[in-house]
CSV table of C-alpha atoms in Angstrom, one decimal:
chain,number,residue,atom,x,y,z
A,562,UNK,CA,10.4,-1.4,208.0
A,563,UNK,CA,9.2,2.1,207.0
A,564,UNK,CA,12.8,3.4,206.9
A,565,UNK,CA,13.9,0.4,204.8
A,566,UNK,CA,11.1,1.1,202.3
A,567,UNK,CA,12.1,4.7,202.0
A,568,UNK,CA,15.7,3.8,201.5
A,569,UNK,CA,14.8,1.4,198.8
A,570,UNK,CA,12.6,3.9,197.1
A,571,UNK,CA,15.5,6.3,196.9
A,572,UNK,CA,18.4,4.0,196.3
A,573,UNK,CA,16.9,1.4,193.9
A,574,UNK,CA,16.2,3.9,191.0
A,575,UNK,CA,19.8,5.3,191.4
A,576,UNK,CA,21.2,1.7,191.4
A,577,UNK,CA,19.3,0.7,188.3
A,578,UNK,CA,20.4,3.8,186.4
A,579,UNK,CA,24.1,3.2,187.3
A,580,UNK,CA,23.8,-0.4,186.3
A,581,UNK,CA,22.1,0.5,183.1
A,582,UNK,CA,25.0,2.8,182.1
A,583,UNK,CA,27.6,0.3,183.4
A,584,UNK,CA,31.4,0.6,183.1
A,585,UNK,CA,32.6,4.1,184.1
A,586,UNK,CA,29.3,4.9,185.9
A,587,UNK,CA,29.7,2.0,188.2
A,588,UNK,CA,33.3,2.9,188.9
A,589,UNK,CA,32.3,6.6,189.6
A,590,UNK,CA,29.5,5.6,191.8
A,591,UNK,CA,31.7,3.3,193.9
A,592,UNK,CA,34.4,6.0,194.1
A,593,UNK,CA,31.8,8.5,195.4
A,594,UNK,CA,30.4,6.0,197.9
A,595,UNK,CA,33.9,5.2,199.1
A,596,UNK,CA,34.6,8.9,199.8
A,597,UNK,CA,31.3,9.2,201.8
A,598,UNK,CA,32.0,6.0,203.6
A,599,UNK,CA,35.6,6.9,204.5
A,600,UNK,CA,34.5,10.3,205.9
A,601,UNK,CA,31.9,8.4,208.1
A,602,UNK,CA,34.3,5.8,209.2
A,603,UNK,CA,37.0,8.3,210.3
A,604,UNK,CA,34.2,10.3,212.1
A,605,UNK,CA,33.2,7.2,214.0
A,606,UNK,CA,36.9,6.4,214.8
A,607,UNK,CA,37.3,9.9,216.2
A,608,UNK,CA,34.1,9.5,218.3
A,609,UNK,CA,35.6,6.2,219.6
A,610,UNK,CA,38.7,7.9,220.6
A,611,UNK,CA,40.9,6.7,217.8
A,612,UNK,CA,42.6,9.6,216.1
A,613,UNK,CA,43.6,9.4,212.4
A,614,UNK,CA,44.4,11.4,209.3
A,615,UNK,CA,41.0,11.5,207.5
A,616,UNK,CA,42.2,13.4,204.4
A,617,UNK,CA,45.0,11.0,203.8
A,618,UNK,CA,42.7,8.0,204.5
A,619,UNK,CA,40.2,9.2,202.0
A,620,UNK,CA,42.8,9.6,199.3
A,621,UNK,CA,44.3,6.2,200.1
A,622,UNK,CA,40.9,4.5,199.9
A,623,UNK,CA,40.0,6.2,196.6
A,624,UNK,CA,43.4,5.1,195.2
A,625,UNK,CA,42.6,1.5,195.9
A,626,UNK,CA,39.2,1.9,194.1
A,627,UNK,CA,40.9,3.6,191.1
A,628,UNK,CA,43.3,0.7,190.9
A,629,UNK,CA,40.3,-1.6,190.5
A,630,UNK,CA,38.6,0.7,188.0
A,631,UNK,CA,41.5,1.1,185.7
A,632,UNK,CA,43.5,-2.1,185.8
A,633,UNK,CA,44.9,-1.7,182.3
A,634,UNK,CA,46.0,1.8,182.9
A,635,UNK,CA,47.8,1.2,186.2
A,636,UNK,CA,48.9,-2.3,185.0
A,637,UNK,CA,49.8,-3.7,188.4
A,638,UNK,CA,50.9,-0.4,190.0
A,639,UNK,CA,48.1,-0.5,192.5
A,640,UNK,CA,50.1,-2.2,195.2
A,641,UNK,CA,52.9,0.3,194.7
A,642,UNK,CA,50.5,3.2,195.0
A,643,UNK,CA,49.0,1.7,198.1
A,644,UNK,CA,52.5,1.2,199.6
A,645,UNK,CA,53.4,4.8,198.9
A,646,UNK,CA,50.2,5.9,200.5
A,647,UNK,CA,50.9,3.9,203.7
A,648,UNK,CA,54.4,5.4,203.9
A,649,UNK,CA,52.9,9.0,203.5
A,650,UNK,CA,50.5,8.3,206.4
A,651,UNK,CA,53.5,7.1,208.4
A,652,UNK,CA,55.3,10.4,207.7
A,653,UNK,CA,52.3,12.2,208.9
A,654,UNK,CA,52.2,10.0,212.0
A,655,UNK,CA,55.8,11.0,212.8
A,656,UNK,CA,54.6,14.6,213.4
A,657,UNK,CA,52.8,13.5,216.6
A,658,UNK,CA,55.0,14.3,219.6
A,659,UNK,CA,53.9,11.1,221.4
A,660,UNK,CA,55.1,8.1,219.3
A,661,UNK,CA,52.3,5.9,220.7
A,662,UNK,CA,49.7,8.4,219.4
A,663,UNK,CA,51.4,8.5,216.1
A,664,UNK,CA,51.4,4.8,215.8
A,665,UNK,CA,47.8,4.6,216.7
A,666,UNK,CA,46.9,7.3,214.2
A,667,UNK,CA,48.9,5.5,211.5
A,668,UNK,CA,47.1,2.1,212.2
A,669,UNK,CA,43.7,3.8,212.4
A,670,UNK,CA,44.1,5.6,209.1
A,671,UNK,CA,45.3,2.6,207.1
A,672,UNK,CA,42.6,0.4,208.6
A,673,UNK,CA,39.9,2.9,207.8
A,674,UNK,CA,41.1,3.2,204.2
A,675,UNK,CA,41.4,-0.5,203.7
A,676,UNK,CA,38.0,-1.1,205.3
A,677,UNK,CA,36.0,1.2,203.0
A,678,UNK,CA,38.0,0.3,199.9
A,679,UNK,CA,36.6,-3.2,200.1
A,680,UNK,CA,33.9,-1.7,198.0
A,681,UNK,CA,36.4,-1.9,195.1
A,682,UNK,CA,35.4,-5.6,195.0
A,683,UNK,CA,32.2,-4.6,193.2
A,684,UNK,CA,34.3,-3.1,190.4
A,685,UNK,CA,36.6,-6.1,190.3
A,686,UNK,CA,33.7,-8.4,190.1
A,687,UNK,CA,32.3,-6.5,187.1
A,688,UNK,CA,35.7,-6.6,185.3
A,689,UNK,CA,36.3,-10.3,186.0
A,690,UNK,CA,32.7,-11.5,185.7
A,691,UNK,CA,32.2,-14.8,183.7
A,692,UNK,CA,30.5,-14.4,180.4
A,693,UNK,CA,26.8,-15.1,180.2
A,694,UNK,CA,26.1,-18.0,177.8
A,695,UNK,CA,24.1,-17.3,174.7
A,696,UNK,CA,20.4,-17.8,175.3
A,697,UNK,CA,20.5,-17.3,179.0
A,698,UNK,CA,17.6,-15.2,180.4
A,699,UNK,CA,19.9,-12.4,181.6
A,700,UNK,CA,22.1,-12.4,178.5
A,701,UNK,CA,20.9,-8.9,177.5
A,702,UNK,CA,22.1,-7.5,180.8
A,703,UNK,CA,25.7,-8.4,180.1
A,704,UNK,CA,28.2,-10.1,182.5
A,705,UNK,CA,29.2,-7.0,184.4
A,706,UNK,CA,25.7,-5.9,185.2
A,707,UNK,CA,24.4,-9.4,185.8
A,708,UNK,CA,27.0,-10.5,188.3
A,709,UNK,CA,27.0,-7.2,190.2
A,710,UNK,CA,23.2,-7.5,190.4
A,711,UNK,CA,23.6,-11.0,191.9
A,712,UNK,CA,26.0,-9.6,194.5
A,713,UNK,CA,23.7,-6.7,195.5
A,714,UNK,CA,20.6,-8.8,195.6
A,715,UNK,CA,22.3,-11.6,197.5
A,716,UNK,CA,23.1,-9.1,200.3
A,717,UNK,CA,19.8,-7.3,200.2
A,718,UNK,CA,17.8,-10.6,200.3
A,719,UNK,CA,19.9,-11.8,203.3
A,720,UNK,CA,19.3,-8.5,205.1
A,721,UNK,CA,15.6,-8.5,204.4
A,722,UNK,CA,15.1,-12.2,205.2
A,723,UNK,CA,17.0,-11.9,208.4
A,724,UNK,CA,15.0,-8.8,209.5
A,725,UNK,CA,11.6,-10.3,208.7
A,726,UNK,CA,12.3,-13.8,210.1
A,727,UNK,CA,14.1,-12.4,213.2
A,728,UNK,CA,11.3,-10.0,213.9
A,729,UNK,CA,8.6,-12.7,213.6
A,730,UNK,CA,10.4,-15.8,215.1
A,731,UNK,CA,13.6,-14.5,216.6
A,732,UNK,CA,14.2,-15.9,220.1
A,733,UNK,CA,17.9,-16.9,220.4
A,734,UNK,CA,20.0,-13.8,220.5
A,735,UNK,CA,23.8,-13.7,219.9
A,736,UNK,CA,26.6,-11.2,219.9
A,737,UNK,CA,24.4,-8.9,221.9
A,738,UNK,CA,27.3,-6.7,223.0
A,739,UNK,CA,27.7,-5.6,219.4
A,740,UNK,CA,24.2,-5.9,217.9
A,741,UNK,CA,21.4,-6.6,220.5
A,742,UNK,CA,18.7,-7.3,217.9
A,743,UNK,CA,20.5,-10.1,216.0
A,744,UNK,CA,19.0,-13.6,216.4
A,745,UNK,CA,20.1,-17.0,215.2
A,746,UNK,CA,16.6,-17.5,213.7
A,747,UNK,CA,17.0,-14.3,211.8
A,748,UNK,CA,20.4,-15.4,210.4
A,749,UNK,CA,18.9,-18.7,209.3
A,750,UNK,CA,16.1,-16.9,207.5
A,751,UNK,CA,18.5,-14.6,205.8
A,752,UNK,CA,20.7,-17.5,204.6
A,753,UNK,CA,17.7,-19.3,203.2
A,754,UNK,CA,16.5,-16.1,201.5
A,755,UNK,CA,19.9,-15.3,200.1
A,756,UNK,CA,20.4,-18.9,198.8
A,757,UNK,CA,17.0,-18.8,197.0
A,758,UNK,CA,17.7,-15.5,195.4
A,759,UNK,CA,21.2,-16.5,194.3
A,760,UNK,CA,19.8,-19.7,192.8
A,761,UNK,CA,17.3,-17.7,190.7
A,762,UNK,CA,20.0,-15.3,189.6
A,763,UNK,CA,22.5,-18.0,188.7
A,764,UNK,CA,19.8,-19.6,186.5
A,765,UNK,CA,19.3,-16.3,184.8
A,766,UNK,CA,23.0,-16.0,184.3
A,767,UNK,CA,23.2,-19.4,182.6
A,768,UNK,CA,24.9,-21.1,185.6
A,769,UNK,CA,23.9,-24.1,187.6
A,770,UNK,CA,21.4,-23.1,190.3
A,771,UNK,CA,22.8,-25.8,192.5
A,772,UNK,CA,25.9,-23.7,193.0
A,773,UNK,CA,23.8,-21.5,195.2
A,774,UNK,CA,24.0,-24.1,197.9
A,775,UNK,CA,27.6,-22.9,198.4
A,776,UNK,CA,27.5,-19.3,197.0
A,777,UNK,CA,24.3,-18.4,198.8
A,778,UNK,CA,25.4,-19.1,202.4
A,779,UNK,CA,28.8,-17.7,201.7
A,780,UNK,CA,27.3,-14.4,200.5
A,781,UNK,CA,24.9,-14.4,203.4
A,782,UNK,CA,27.5,-15.0,206.1
A,783,UNK,CA,29.8,-12.3,204.5
A,784,UNK,CA,26.9,-9.9,204.6
A,785,UNK,CA,26.3,-10.7,208.3
A,786,UNK,CA,30.0,-10.3,209.1
A,787,UNK,CA,29.9,-6.9,207.3
A,788,UNK,CA,26.8,-5.8,209.2
A,789,UNK,CA,28.4,-6.8,212.5
A,790,UNK,CA,31.6,-4.9,211.6
A,791,UNK,CA,29.6,-1.8,211.0
A,792,UNK,CA,27.8,-2.3,214.3
A,793,UNK,CA,31.1,-2.7,216.2
A,794,UNK,CA,32.2,0.7,214.8
A,795,UNK,CA,29.0,2.3,215.8
A,796,UNK,CA,29.0,0.8,219.3
A,797,UNK,CA,32.6,1.9,219.8
A,798,UNK,CA,31.6,5.4,218.8
A,799,UNK,CA,28.6,5.4,221.2
């Protein structure tokens, strides 16, 4: 819990500043996080015995993020840029003397880039966020900030709820080969916490809180799946 408190003390002020600025600051922050995440993922892949082309993977991941950040500038060219990137990685893979090693490196590089570039969803959510009705409590935030805040707090509340409930009441463990500490009770607590927070934020955004009965569990289960995916990478890397 101490580590979580320290992380929050460092990250929350940065998050609030980025959200307050909005627009380009959010895109820049996601791009920087993507670079750091890509470096870490390719390091883990290497430790797990899966060779790749980290530099090309980082560039490919950032390209996908830039496509989300500047949709009007690229105007649908994101898929083309990604396709070119995949082919460039293929060319690099052809330099490996063993075709099996080249194929594995090609797959590992594209996977790593795609995996971390899922962060681009944060930018896409901000760009496509529904308008906040006049008079809603969170209207001053604006749609971009409000909906991104909902996404972040939905994930944080699940993580915190799962940790606290699992620590106190967790008995039934699952997927222990990937994450030994996970419990069914913890997941249930996280889902309830996420649903409650999403309901509150939907109300603030001028939406029907009842929609949280669907959006809350979906966000919570997506957060759990993401957490397990990270754990699988870490376990594979030892």
